[in-house]
Short mmCIF file of C-alpha atoms in Angstrom, two decimals:
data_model
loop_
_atom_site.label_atom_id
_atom_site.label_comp_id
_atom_site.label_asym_id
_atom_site.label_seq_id
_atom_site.Cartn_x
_atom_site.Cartn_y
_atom_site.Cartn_z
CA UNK A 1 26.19 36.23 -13.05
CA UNK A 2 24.51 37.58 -10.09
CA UNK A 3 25.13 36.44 -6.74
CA UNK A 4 22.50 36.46 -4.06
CA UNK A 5 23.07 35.85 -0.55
CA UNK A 6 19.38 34.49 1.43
CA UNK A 7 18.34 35.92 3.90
CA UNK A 8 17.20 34.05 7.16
CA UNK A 9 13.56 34.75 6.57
CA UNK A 10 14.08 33.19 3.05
CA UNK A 11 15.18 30.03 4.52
CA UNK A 12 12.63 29.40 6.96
CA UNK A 13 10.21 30.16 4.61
CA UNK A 14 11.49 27.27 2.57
CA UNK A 15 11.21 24.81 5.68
CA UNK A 16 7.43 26.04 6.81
CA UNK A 17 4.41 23.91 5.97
CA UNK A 18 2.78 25.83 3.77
CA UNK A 19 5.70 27.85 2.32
CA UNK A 20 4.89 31.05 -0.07
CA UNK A 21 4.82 29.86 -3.36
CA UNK A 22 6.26 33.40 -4.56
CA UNK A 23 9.30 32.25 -2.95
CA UNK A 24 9.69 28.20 -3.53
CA UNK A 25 9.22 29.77 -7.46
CA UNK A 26 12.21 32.32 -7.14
CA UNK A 27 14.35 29.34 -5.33
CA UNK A 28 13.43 27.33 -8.06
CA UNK A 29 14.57 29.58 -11.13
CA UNK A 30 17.96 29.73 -9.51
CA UNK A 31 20.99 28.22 -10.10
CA UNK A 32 22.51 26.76 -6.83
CA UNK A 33 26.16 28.43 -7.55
CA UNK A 34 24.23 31.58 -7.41
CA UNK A 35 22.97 31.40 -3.81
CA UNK A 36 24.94 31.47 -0.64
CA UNK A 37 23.71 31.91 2.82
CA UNK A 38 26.24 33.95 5.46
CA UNK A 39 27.28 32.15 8.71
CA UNK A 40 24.82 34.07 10.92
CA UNK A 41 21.82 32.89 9.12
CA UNK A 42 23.40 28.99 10.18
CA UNK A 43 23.62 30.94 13.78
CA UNK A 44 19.72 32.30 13.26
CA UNK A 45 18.20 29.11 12.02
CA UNK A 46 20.09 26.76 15.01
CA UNK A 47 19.05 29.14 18.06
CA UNK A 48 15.50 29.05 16.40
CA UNK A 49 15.46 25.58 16.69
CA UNK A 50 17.33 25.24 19.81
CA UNK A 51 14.19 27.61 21.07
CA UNK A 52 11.66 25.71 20.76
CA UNK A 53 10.34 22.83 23.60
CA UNK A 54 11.73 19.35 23.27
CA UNK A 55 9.11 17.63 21.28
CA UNK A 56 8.40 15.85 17.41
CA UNK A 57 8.60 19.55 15.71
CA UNK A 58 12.02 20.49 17.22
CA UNK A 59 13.30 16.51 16.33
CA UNK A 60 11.98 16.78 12.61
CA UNK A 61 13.58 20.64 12.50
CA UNK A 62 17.12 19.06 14.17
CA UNK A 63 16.97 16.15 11.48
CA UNK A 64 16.19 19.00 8.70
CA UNK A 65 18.87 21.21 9.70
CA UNK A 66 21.70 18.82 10.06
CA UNK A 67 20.78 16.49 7.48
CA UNK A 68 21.15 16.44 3.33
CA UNK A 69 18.03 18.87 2.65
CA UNK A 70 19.56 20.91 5.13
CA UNK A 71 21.33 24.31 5.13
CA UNK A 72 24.97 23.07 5.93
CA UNK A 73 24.49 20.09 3.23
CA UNK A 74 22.48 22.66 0.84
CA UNK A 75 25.07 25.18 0.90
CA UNK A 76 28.15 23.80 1.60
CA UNK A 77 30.99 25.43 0.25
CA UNK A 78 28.41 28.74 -0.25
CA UNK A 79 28.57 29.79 3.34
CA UNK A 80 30.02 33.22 3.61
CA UNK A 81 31.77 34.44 6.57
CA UNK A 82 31.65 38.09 8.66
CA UNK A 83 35.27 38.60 8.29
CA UNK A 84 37.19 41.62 8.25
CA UNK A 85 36.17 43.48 5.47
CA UNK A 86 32.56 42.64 5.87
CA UNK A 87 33.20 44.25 9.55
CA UNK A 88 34.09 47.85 7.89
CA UNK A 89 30.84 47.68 5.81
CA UNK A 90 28.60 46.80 8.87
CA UNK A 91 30.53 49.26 10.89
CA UNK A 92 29.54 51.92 8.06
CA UNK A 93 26.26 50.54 7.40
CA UNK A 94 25.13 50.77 11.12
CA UNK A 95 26.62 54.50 11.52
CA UNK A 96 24.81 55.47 8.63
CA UNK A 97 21.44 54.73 9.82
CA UNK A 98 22.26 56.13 13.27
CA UNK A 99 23.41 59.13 11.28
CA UNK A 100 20.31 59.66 9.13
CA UNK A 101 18.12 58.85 12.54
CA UNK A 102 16.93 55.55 11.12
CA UNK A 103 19.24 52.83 13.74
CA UNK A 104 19.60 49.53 12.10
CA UNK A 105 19.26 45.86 13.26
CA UNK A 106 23.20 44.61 14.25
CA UNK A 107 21.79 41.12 12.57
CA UNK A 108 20.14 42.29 9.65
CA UNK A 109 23.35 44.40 8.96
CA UNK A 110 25.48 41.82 9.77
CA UNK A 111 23.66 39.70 6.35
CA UNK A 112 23.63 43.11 4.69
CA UNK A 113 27.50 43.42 5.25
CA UNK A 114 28.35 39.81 4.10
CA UNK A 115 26.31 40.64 1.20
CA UNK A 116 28.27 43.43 0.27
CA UNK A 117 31.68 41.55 1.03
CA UNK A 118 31.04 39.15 -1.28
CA UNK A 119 29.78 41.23 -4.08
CA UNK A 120 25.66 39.44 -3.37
CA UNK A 121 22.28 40.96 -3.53
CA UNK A 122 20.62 40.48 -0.32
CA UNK A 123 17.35 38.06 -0.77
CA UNK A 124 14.63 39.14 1.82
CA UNK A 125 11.09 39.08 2.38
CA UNK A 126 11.72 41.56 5.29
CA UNK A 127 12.58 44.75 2.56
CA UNK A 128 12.18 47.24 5.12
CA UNK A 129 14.58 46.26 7.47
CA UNK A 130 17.14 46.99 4.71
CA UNK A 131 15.64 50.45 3.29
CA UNK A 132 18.14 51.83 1.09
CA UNK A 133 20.16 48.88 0.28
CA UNK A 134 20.07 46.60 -2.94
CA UNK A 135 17.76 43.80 -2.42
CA UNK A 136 15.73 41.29 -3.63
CA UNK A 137 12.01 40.55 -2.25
CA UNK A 138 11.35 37.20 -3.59
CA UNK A 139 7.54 37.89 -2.31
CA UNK A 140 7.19 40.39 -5.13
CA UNK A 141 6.60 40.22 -8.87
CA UNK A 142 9.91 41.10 -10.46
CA UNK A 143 10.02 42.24 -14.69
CA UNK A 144 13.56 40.73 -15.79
CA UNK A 145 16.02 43.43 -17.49
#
């Protein structure tokens, strides 16, 4: 069984109005004990939200978030932490692209670490923010086996 851990971008794809079909299909051929999300993309998705003016969109994205369609509710119990041994992969992860001249994103490590932690492809429809790392791109056409 493969575990994948979703990237932020994945989720608020989900969420938007008119979300990429590509990736409501992927979601959709999954089994939810497959999926987990990583506490930072909980951090990501609330200061998104806390972001934007006071107003219907942020209300309906507040309800979203905190109620049962929402990413706590969604993934309870599949929320994976940074803890200590996902620290020593970001810490390697982030002094290997300094090393080979190509300096990472802290965040996107951060997901990359967890990922690797917990044994999870990363899901992303950013793939070049995580060159050289196994991922997913829900966006793309994948051939199974």
């Amino acid at each position: 069984m493969t575990r994948y851990l979703l990237d932020t971008n994945v989720i608020s794809e989900v969420v938007k109005p008119a979300p990429s079909p590509a990736v409501l299909a992927w979601m959709a051929a999954q089994r939810d004990e497959e999926l987990f999300i990583a506490s930072l993309t909980l951090a990501e998705l609330w200061r998104g939200i806390l972001e934007k003016p006071r107003g219907k969109k942020r209300t309906a994205l507040e309800a979203w978030f905190n109620g049962a369609a929402g990413p706590r509710a969604l993934f309870q119990g599949r929320i994976l932490p940074f803890d200590e041994r996902a620290a020593l992969i970001w810490a390697r992860l982030m002094a290997e692209g300094r090393r080979a001249g190509r300096p990472r994103s802290a965040l996107d490590m951060i997901i990359a670490a967890v990922a690797g932690a917990n044994d999870c492809v990363v899901v992303t429809a950013n793939a070049r923010d995580f060159e050289g790392l196994a991922i997913l791109d829900p966006t793309v056409p994948h051939i199974p086996g």
